[in-house]
Short mmCIF file of N, CA and C in Angstrom, two decimals:
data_model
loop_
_atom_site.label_atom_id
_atom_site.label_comp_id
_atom_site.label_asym_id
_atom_site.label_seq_id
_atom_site.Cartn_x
_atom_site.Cartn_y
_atom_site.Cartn_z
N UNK A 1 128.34 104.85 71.84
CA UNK A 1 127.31 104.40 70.93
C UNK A 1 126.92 102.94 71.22
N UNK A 2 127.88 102.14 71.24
CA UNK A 2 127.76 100.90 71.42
C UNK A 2 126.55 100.52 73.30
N UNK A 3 127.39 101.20 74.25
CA UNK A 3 126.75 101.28 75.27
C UNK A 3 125.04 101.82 75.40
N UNK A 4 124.65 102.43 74.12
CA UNK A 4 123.53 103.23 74.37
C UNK A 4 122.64 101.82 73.51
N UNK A 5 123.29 101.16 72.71
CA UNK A 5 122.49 100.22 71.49
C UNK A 5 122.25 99.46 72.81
N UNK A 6 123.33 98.76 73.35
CA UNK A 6 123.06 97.67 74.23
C UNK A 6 121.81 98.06 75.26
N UNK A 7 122.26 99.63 76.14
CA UNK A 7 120.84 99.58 77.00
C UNK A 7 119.43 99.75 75.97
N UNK A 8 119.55 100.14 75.00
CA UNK A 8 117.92 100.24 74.43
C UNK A 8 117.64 98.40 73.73
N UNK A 9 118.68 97.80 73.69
CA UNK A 9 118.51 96.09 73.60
C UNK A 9 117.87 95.49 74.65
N UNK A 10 118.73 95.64 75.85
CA UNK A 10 118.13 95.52 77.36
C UNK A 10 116.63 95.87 77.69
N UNK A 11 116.54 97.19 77.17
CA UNK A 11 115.44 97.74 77.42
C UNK A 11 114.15 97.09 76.80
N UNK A 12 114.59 96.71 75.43
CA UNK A 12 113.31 95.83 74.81
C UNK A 12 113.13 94.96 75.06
N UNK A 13 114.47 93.95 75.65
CA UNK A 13 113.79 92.71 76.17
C UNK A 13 113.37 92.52 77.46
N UNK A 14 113.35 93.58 78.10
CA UNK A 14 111.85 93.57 79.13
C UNK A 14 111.36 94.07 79.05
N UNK A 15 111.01 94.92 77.85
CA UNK A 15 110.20 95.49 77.53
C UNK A 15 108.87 94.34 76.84
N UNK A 16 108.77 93.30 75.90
CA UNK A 16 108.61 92.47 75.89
C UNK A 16 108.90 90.77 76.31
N UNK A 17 108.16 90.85 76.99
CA UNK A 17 108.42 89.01 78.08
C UNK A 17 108.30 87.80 76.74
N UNK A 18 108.95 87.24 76.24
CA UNK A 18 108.35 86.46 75.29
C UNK A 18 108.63 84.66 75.79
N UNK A 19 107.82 84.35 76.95
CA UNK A 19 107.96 83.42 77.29
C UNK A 19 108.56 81.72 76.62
N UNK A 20 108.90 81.06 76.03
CA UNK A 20 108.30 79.85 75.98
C UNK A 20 107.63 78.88 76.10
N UNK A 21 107.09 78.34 75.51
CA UNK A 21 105.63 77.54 75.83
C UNK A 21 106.58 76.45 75.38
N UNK A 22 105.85 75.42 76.23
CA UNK A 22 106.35 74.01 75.59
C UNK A 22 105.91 73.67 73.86
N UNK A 23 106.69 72.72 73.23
CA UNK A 23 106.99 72.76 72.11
C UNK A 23 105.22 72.86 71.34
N UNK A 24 104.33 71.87 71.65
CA UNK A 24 103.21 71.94 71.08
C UNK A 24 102.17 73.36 71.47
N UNK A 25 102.57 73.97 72.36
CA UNK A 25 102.24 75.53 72.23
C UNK A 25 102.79 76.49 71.31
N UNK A 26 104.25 76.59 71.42
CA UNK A 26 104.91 77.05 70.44
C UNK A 26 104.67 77.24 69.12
N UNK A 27 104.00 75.65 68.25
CA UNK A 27 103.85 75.53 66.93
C UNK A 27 102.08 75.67 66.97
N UNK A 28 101.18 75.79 68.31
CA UNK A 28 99.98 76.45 67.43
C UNK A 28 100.11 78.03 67.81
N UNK A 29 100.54 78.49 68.63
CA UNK A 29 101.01 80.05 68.60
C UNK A 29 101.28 80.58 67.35
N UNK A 30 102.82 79.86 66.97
CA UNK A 30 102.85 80.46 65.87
C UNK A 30 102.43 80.13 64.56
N UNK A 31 100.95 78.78 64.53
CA UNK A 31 100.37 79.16 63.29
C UNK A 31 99.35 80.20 63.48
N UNK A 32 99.16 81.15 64.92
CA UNK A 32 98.21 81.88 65.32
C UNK A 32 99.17 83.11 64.42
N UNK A 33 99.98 83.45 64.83
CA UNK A 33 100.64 84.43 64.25
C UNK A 33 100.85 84.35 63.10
N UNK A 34 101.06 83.33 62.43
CA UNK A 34 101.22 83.48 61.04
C UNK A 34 99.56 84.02 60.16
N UNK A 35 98.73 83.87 60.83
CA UNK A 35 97.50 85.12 60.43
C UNK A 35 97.14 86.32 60.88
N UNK A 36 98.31 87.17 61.05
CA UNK A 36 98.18 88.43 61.53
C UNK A 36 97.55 89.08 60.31
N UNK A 37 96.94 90.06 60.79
CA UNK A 37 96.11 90.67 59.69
C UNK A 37 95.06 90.45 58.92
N UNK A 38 94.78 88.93 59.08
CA UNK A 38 93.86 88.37 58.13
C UNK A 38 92.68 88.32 59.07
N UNK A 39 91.32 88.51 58.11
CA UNK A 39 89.92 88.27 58.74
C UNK A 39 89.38 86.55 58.15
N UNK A 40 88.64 86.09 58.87
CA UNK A 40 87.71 85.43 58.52
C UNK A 40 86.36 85.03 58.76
N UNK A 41 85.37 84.44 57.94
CA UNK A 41 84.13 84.49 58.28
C UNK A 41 84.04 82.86 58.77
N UNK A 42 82.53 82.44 59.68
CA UNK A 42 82.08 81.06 60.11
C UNK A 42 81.05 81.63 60.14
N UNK A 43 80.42 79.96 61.17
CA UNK A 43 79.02 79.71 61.42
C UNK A 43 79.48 79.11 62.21
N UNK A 44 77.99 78.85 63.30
CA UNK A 44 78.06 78.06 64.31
C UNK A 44 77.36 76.99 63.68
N UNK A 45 78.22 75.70 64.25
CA UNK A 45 77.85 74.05 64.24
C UNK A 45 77.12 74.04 65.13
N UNK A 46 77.34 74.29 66.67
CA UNK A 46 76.50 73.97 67.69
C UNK A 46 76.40 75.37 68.83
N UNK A 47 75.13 75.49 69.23
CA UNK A 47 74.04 74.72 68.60
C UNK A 47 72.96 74.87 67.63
N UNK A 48 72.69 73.81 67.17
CA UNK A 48 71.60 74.46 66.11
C UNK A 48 70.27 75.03 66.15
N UNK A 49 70.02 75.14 67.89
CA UNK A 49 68.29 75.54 67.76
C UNK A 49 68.44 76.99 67.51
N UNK A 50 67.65 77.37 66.39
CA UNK A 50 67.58 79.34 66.19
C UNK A 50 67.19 79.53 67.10
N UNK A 51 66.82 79.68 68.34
CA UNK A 51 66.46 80.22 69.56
C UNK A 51 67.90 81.09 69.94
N UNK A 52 69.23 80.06 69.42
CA UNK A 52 70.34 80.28 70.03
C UNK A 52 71.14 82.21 69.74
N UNK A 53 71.34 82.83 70.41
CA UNK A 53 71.83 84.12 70.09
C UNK A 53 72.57 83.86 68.71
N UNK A 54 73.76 82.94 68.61
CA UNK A 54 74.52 83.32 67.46
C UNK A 54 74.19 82.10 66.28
N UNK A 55 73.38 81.28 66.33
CA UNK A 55 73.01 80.53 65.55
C UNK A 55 72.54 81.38 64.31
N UNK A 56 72.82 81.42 63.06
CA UNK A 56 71.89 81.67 61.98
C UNK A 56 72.88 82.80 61.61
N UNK A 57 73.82 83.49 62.56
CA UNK A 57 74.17 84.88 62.27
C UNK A 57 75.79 84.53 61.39
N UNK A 58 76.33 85.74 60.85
CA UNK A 58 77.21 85.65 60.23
C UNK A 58 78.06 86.14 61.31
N UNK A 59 79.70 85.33 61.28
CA UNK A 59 80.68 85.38 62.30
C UNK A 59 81.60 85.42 61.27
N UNK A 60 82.58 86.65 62.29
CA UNK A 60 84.17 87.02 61.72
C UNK A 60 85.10 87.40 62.72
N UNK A 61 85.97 86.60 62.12
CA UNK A 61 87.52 86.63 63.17
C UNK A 61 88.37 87.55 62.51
N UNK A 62 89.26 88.19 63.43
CA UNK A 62 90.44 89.04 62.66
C UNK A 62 91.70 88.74 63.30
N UNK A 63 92.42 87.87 63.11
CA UNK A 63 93.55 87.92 64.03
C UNK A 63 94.69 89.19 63.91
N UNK A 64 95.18 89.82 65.20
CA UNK A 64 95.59 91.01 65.31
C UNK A 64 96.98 90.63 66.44
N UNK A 65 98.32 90.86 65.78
CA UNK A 65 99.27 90.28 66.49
C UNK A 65 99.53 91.74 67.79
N UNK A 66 99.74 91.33 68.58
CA UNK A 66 100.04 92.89 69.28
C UNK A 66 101.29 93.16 69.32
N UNK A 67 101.68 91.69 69.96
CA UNK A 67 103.29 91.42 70.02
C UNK A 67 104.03 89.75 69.80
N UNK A 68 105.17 89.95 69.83
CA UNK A 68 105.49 88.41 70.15
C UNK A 68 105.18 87.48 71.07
N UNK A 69 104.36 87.99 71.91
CA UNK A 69 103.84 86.94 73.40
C UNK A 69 102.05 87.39 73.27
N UNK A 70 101.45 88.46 72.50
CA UNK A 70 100.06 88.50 72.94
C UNK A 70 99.45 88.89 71.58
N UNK A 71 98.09 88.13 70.97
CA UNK A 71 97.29 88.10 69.80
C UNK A 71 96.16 88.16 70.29
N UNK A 72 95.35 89.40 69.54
CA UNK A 72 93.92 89.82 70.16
C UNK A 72 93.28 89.38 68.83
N UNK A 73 92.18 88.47 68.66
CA UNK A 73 91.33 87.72 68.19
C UNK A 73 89.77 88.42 68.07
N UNK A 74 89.23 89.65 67.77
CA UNK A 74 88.37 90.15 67.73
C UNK A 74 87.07 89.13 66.81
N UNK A 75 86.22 88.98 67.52
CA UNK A 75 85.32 88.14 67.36
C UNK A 75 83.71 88.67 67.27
N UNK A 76 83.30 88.85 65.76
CA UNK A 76 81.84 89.07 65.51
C UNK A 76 80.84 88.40 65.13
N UNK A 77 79.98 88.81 65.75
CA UNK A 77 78.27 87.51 65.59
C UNK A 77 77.34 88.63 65.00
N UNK A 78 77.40 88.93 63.81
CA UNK A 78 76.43 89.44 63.36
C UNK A 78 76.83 91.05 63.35
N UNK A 79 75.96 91.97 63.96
CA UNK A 79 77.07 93.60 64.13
C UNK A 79 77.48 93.17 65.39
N UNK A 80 77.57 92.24 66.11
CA UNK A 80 77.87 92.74 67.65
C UNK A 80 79.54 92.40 67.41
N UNK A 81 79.96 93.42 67.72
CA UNK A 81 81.39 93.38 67.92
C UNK A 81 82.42 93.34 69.08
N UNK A 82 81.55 93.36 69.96
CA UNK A 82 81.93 93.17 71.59
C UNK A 82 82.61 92.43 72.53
N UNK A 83 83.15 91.21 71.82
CA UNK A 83 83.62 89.66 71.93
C UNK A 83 84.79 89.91 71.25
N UNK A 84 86.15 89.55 71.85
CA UNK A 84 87.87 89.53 71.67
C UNK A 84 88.69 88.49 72.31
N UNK A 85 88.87 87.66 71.76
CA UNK A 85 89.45 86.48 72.26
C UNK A 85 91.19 87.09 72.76
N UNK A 86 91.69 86.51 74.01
CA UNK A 86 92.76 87.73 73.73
C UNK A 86 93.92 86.27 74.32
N UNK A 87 95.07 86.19 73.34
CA UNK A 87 96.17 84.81 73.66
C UNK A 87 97.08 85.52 74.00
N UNK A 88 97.90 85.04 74.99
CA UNK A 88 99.04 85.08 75.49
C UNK A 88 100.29 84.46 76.37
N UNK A 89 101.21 84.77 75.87
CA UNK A 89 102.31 83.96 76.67
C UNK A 89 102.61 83.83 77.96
N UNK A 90 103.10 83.22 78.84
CA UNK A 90 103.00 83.67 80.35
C UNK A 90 104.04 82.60 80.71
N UNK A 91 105.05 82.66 81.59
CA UNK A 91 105.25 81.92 82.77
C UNK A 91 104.69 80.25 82.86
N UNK A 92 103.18 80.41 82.94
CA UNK A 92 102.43 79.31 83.38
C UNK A 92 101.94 78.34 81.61
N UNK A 93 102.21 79.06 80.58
CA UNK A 93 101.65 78.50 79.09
C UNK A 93 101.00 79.22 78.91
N UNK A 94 100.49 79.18 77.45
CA UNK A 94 99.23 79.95 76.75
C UNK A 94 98.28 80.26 77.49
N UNK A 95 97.64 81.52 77.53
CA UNK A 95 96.00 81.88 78.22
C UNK A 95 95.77 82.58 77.19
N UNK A 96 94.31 81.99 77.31
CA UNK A 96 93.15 82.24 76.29
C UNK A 96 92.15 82.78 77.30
N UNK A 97 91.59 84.48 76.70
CA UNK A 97 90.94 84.92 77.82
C UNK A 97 89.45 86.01 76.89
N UNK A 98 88.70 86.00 77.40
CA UNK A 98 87.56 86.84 76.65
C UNK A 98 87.20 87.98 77.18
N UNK A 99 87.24 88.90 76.34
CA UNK A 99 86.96 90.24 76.70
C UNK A 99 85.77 90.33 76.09
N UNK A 100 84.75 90.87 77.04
CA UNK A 100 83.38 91.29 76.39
C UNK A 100 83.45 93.03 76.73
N UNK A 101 83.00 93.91 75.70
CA UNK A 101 82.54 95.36 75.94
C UNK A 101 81.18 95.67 75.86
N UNK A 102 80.50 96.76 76.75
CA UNK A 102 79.31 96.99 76.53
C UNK A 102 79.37 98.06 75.11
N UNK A 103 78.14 98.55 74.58
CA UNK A 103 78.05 98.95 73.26
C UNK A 103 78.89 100.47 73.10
N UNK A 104 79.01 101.26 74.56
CA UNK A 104 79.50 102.09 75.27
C UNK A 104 80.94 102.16 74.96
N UNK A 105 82.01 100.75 74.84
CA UNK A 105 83.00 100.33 74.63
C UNK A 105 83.85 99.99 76.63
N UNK A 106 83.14 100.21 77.10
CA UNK A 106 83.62 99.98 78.36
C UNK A 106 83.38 98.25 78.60
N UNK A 107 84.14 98.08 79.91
CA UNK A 107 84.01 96.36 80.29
C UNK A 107 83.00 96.07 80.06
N UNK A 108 82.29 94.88 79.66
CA UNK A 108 81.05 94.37 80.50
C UNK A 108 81.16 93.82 81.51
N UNK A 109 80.44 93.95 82.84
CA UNK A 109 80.59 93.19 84.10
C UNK A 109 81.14 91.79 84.02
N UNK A 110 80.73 90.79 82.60
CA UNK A 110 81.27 89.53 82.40
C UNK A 110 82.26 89.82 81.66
N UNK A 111 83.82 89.96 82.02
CA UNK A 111 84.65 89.97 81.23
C UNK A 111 86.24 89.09 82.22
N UNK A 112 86.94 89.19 80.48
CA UNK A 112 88.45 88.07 80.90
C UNK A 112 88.02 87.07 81.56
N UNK A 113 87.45 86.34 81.18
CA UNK A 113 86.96 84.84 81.92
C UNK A 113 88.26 84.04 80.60
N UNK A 114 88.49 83.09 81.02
CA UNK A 114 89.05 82.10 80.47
C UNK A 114 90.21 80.91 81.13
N UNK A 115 91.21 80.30 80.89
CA UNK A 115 92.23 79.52 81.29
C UNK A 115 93.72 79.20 80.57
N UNK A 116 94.28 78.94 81.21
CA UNK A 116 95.41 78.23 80.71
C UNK A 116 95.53 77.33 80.21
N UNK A 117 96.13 76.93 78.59
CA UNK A 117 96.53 75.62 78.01
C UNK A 117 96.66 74.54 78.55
N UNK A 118 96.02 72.80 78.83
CA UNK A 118 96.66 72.11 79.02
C UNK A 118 97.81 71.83 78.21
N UNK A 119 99.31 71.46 79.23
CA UNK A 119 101.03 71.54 78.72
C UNK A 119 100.48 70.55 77.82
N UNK A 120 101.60 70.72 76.65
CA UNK A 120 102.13 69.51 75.75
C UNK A 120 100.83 68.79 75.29
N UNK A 121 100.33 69.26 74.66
CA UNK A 121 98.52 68.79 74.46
C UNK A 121 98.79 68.34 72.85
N UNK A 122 98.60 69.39 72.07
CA UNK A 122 98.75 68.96 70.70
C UNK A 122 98.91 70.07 69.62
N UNK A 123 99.86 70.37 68.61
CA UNK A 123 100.50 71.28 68.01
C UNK A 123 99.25 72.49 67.14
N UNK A 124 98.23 71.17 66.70
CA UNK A 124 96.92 71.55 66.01
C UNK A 124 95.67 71.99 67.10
N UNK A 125 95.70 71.61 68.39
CA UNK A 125 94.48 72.11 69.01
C UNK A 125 95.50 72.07 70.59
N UNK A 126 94.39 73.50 70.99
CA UNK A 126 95.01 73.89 72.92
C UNK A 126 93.68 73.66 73.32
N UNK A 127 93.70 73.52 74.61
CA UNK A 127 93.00 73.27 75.73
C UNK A 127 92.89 74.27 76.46
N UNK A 128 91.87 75.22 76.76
CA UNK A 128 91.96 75.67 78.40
C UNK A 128 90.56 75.71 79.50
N UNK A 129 91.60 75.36 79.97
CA UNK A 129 90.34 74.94 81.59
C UNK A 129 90.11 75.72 82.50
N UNK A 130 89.02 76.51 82.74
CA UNK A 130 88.54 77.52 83.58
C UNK A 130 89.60 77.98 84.97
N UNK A 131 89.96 78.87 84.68
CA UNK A 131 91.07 79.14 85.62
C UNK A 131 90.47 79.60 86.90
N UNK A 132 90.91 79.92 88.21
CA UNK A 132 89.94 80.14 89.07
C UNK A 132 89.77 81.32 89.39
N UNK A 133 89.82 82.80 88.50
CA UNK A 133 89.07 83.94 88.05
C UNK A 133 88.35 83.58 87.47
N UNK A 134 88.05 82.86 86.96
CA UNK A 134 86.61 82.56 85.69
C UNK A 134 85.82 81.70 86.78
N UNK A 135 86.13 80.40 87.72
CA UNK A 135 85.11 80.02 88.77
C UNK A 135 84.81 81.39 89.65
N UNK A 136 85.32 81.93 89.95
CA UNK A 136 84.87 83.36 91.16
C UNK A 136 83.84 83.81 90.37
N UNK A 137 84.02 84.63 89.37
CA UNK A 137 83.16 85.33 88.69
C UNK A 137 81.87 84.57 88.09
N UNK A 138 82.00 83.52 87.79
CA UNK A 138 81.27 82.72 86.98
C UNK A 138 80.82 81.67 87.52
N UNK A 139 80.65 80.94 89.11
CA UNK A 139 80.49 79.86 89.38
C UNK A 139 80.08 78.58 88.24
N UNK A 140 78.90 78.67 87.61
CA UNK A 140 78.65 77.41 86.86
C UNK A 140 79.37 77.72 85.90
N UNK A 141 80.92 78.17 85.41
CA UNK A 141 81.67 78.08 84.52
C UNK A 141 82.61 77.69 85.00
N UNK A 142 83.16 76.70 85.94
CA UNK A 142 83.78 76.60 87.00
C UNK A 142 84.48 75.18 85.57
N UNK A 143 83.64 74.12 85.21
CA UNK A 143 83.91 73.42 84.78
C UNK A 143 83.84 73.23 83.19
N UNK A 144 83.94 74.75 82.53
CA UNK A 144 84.64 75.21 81.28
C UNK A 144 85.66 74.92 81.00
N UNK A 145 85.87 74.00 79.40
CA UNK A 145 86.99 73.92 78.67
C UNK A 145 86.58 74.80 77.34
N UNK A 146 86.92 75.73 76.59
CA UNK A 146 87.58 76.39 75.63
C UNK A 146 88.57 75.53 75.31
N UNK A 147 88.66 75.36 73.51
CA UNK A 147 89.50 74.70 72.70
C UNK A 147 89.44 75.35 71.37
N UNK A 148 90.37 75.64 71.16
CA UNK A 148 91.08 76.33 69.73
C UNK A 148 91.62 75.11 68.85
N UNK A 149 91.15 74.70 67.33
CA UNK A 149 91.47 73.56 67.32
C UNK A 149 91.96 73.79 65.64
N UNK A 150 93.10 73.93 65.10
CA UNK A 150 93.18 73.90 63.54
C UNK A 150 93.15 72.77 62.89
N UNK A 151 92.66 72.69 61.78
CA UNK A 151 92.10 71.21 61.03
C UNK A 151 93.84 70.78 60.93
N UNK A 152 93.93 69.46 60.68
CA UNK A 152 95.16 68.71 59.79
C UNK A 152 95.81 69.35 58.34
N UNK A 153 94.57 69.97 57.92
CA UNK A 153 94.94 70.65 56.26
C UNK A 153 95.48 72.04 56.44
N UNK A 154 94.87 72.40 57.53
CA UNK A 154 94.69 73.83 57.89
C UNK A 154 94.09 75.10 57.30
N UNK A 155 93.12 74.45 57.11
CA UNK A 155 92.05 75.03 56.30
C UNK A 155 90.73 75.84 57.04
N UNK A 156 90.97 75.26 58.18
CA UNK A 156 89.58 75.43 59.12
C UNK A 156 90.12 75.38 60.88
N UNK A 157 89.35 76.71 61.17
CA UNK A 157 89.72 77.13 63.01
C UNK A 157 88.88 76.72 63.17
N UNK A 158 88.55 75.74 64.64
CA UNK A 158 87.10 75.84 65.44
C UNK A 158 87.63 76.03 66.84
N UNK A 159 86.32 76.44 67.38
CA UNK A 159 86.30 77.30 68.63
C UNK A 159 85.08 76.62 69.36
N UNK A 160 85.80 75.87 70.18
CA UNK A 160 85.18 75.18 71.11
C UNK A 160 84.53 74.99 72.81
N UNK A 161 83.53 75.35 73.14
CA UNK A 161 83.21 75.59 74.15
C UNK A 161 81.92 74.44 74.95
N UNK A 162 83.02 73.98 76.33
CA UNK A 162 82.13 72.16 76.76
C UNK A 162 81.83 72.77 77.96
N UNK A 163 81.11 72.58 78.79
CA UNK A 163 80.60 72.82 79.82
C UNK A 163 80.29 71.53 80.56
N UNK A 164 80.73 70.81 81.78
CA UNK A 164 80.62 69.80 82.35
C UNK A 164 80.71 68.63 81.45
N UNK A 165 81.19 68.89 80.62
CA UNK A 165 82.00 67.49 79.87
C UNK A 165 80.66 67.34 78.61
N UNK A 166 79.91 68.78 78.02
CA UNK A 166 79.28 68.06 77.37
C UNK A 166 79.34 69.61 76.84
N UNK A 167 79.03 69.26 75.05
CA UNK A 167 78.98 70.15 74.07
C UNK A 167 78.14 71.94 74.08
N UNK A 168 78.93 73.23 74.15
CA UNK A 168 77.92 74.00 74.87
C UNK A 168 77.81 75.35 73.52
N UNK A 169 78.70 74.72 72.78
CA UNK A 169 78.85 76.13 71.90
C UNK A 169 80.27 75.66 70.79
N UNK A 170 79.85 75.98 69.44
CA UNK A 170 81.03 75.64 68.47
C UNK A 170 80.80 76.08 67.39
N UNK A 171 81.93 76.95 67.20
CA UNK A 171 82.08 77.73 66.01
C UNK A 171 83.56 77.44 64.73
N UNK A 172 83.26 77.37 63.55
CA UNK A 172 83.82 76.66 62.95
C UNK A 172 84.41 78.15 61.35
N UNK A 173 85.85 78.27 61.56
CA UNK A 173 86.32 79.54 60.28
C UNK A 173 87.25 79.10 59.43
N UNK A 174 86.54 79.19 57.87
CA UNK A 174 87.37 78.97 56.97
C UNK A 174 88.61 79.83 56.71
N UNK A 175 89.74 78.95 56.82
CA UNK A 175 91.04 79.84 56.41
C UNK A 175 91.65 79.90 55.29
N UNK A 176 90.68 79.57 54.21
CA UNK A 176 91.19 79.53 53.02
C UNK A 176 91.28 80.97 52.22
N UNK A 177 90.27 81.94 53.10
CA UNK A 177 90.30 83.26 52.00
C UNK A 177 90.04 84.51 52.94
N UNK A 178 90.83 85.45 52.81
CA UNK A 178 90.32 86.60 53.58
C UNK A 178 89.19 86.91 53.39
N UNK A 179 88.48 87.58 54.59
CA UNK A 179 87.07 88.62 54.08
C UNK A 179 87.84 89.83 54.45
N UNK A 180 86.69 90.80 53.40
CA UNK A 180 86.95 92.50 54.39
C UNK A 180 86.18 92.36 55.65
#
């Protein structure tokens, strides 16, 4: 009995990889996890011209734990539901990666673009910098930072997207109250 507990112990822990991240990954991971289950609604800050696709529209996050190393972040602009922010643990630190689906539910040709955490950054906001699957696929995204950033109160997620060192997209979710 004892021999059979231990291999199905064995078995789960490679069954799940649950890396370590350096300490200031660690503590925004797991205020990521500590909203499993919960939805929330935003708006976009930037940018403001209504020309912009998601400007004007109503946005909702659902954070969805999968496991102890990976949280899928399903992300809506209005009905489009096609956008999944997807975090995970690795070897190398946090990656933050985007899954787009066509309406079909299959890939869209632009999909999993994203990067790895800059290390030891800050407990309240990660960094990631276009990894070089996201330059292949994406040339002028070559010099993409994505930033996940929780307020000081922790009241408020924003979702940050710079493009050559200048402001390209920012979305801002109250965490004070679930939506359905």
């Amino acid at each position: 009995m004892l021999r059979m507990f231990l291999s199905w112990l064995w078995l789960t822990v490679l069954a799940c990889p649950c890396w370590a991240l350096d300490p200031a990954g660690e503590a925004f991971f797991a205020r990521l996890l500590a909203l499993d289950g919960r939805t929330f609604t935003g708006t976009t800050v930037f940018p403001t011209d209504p020309a912009h696709e998601m400007v004007g529209k109503p946005l909702h996050l659902r954070v969805q734990v999968l496991s102890p190393s990976e949280i899928h972040v399903p992300f809506g602009v209005g009905d489009d539901a096609s956008r999944t922010w997807i975090l995970r643990r690795s070897p190398e630190g946090l990656i933050l990666k985007h899954q787009h689906l066509l309406a079909d539910g299959s890939p869209d040709p632009i999909t999993n673009y994203g990067g790895t955490a800059v290390p030891r950054l800050l407990s309240l906001m990660q960094a990631f910098p276009a990894d070089a699957e996201t330059a292949a696929m994406l040339p002028e995204a070559a010099s993409n930072v994505w930033a996940l950033a929780f307020s000081p109160d922790g009241r408020t997620l924003t979702y940050t997207l710079e493009r050559d060192q200048r402001p390209r997209y920012q979305a801002r979710f109250e965490l004070t109250a679930d939506n359905p």
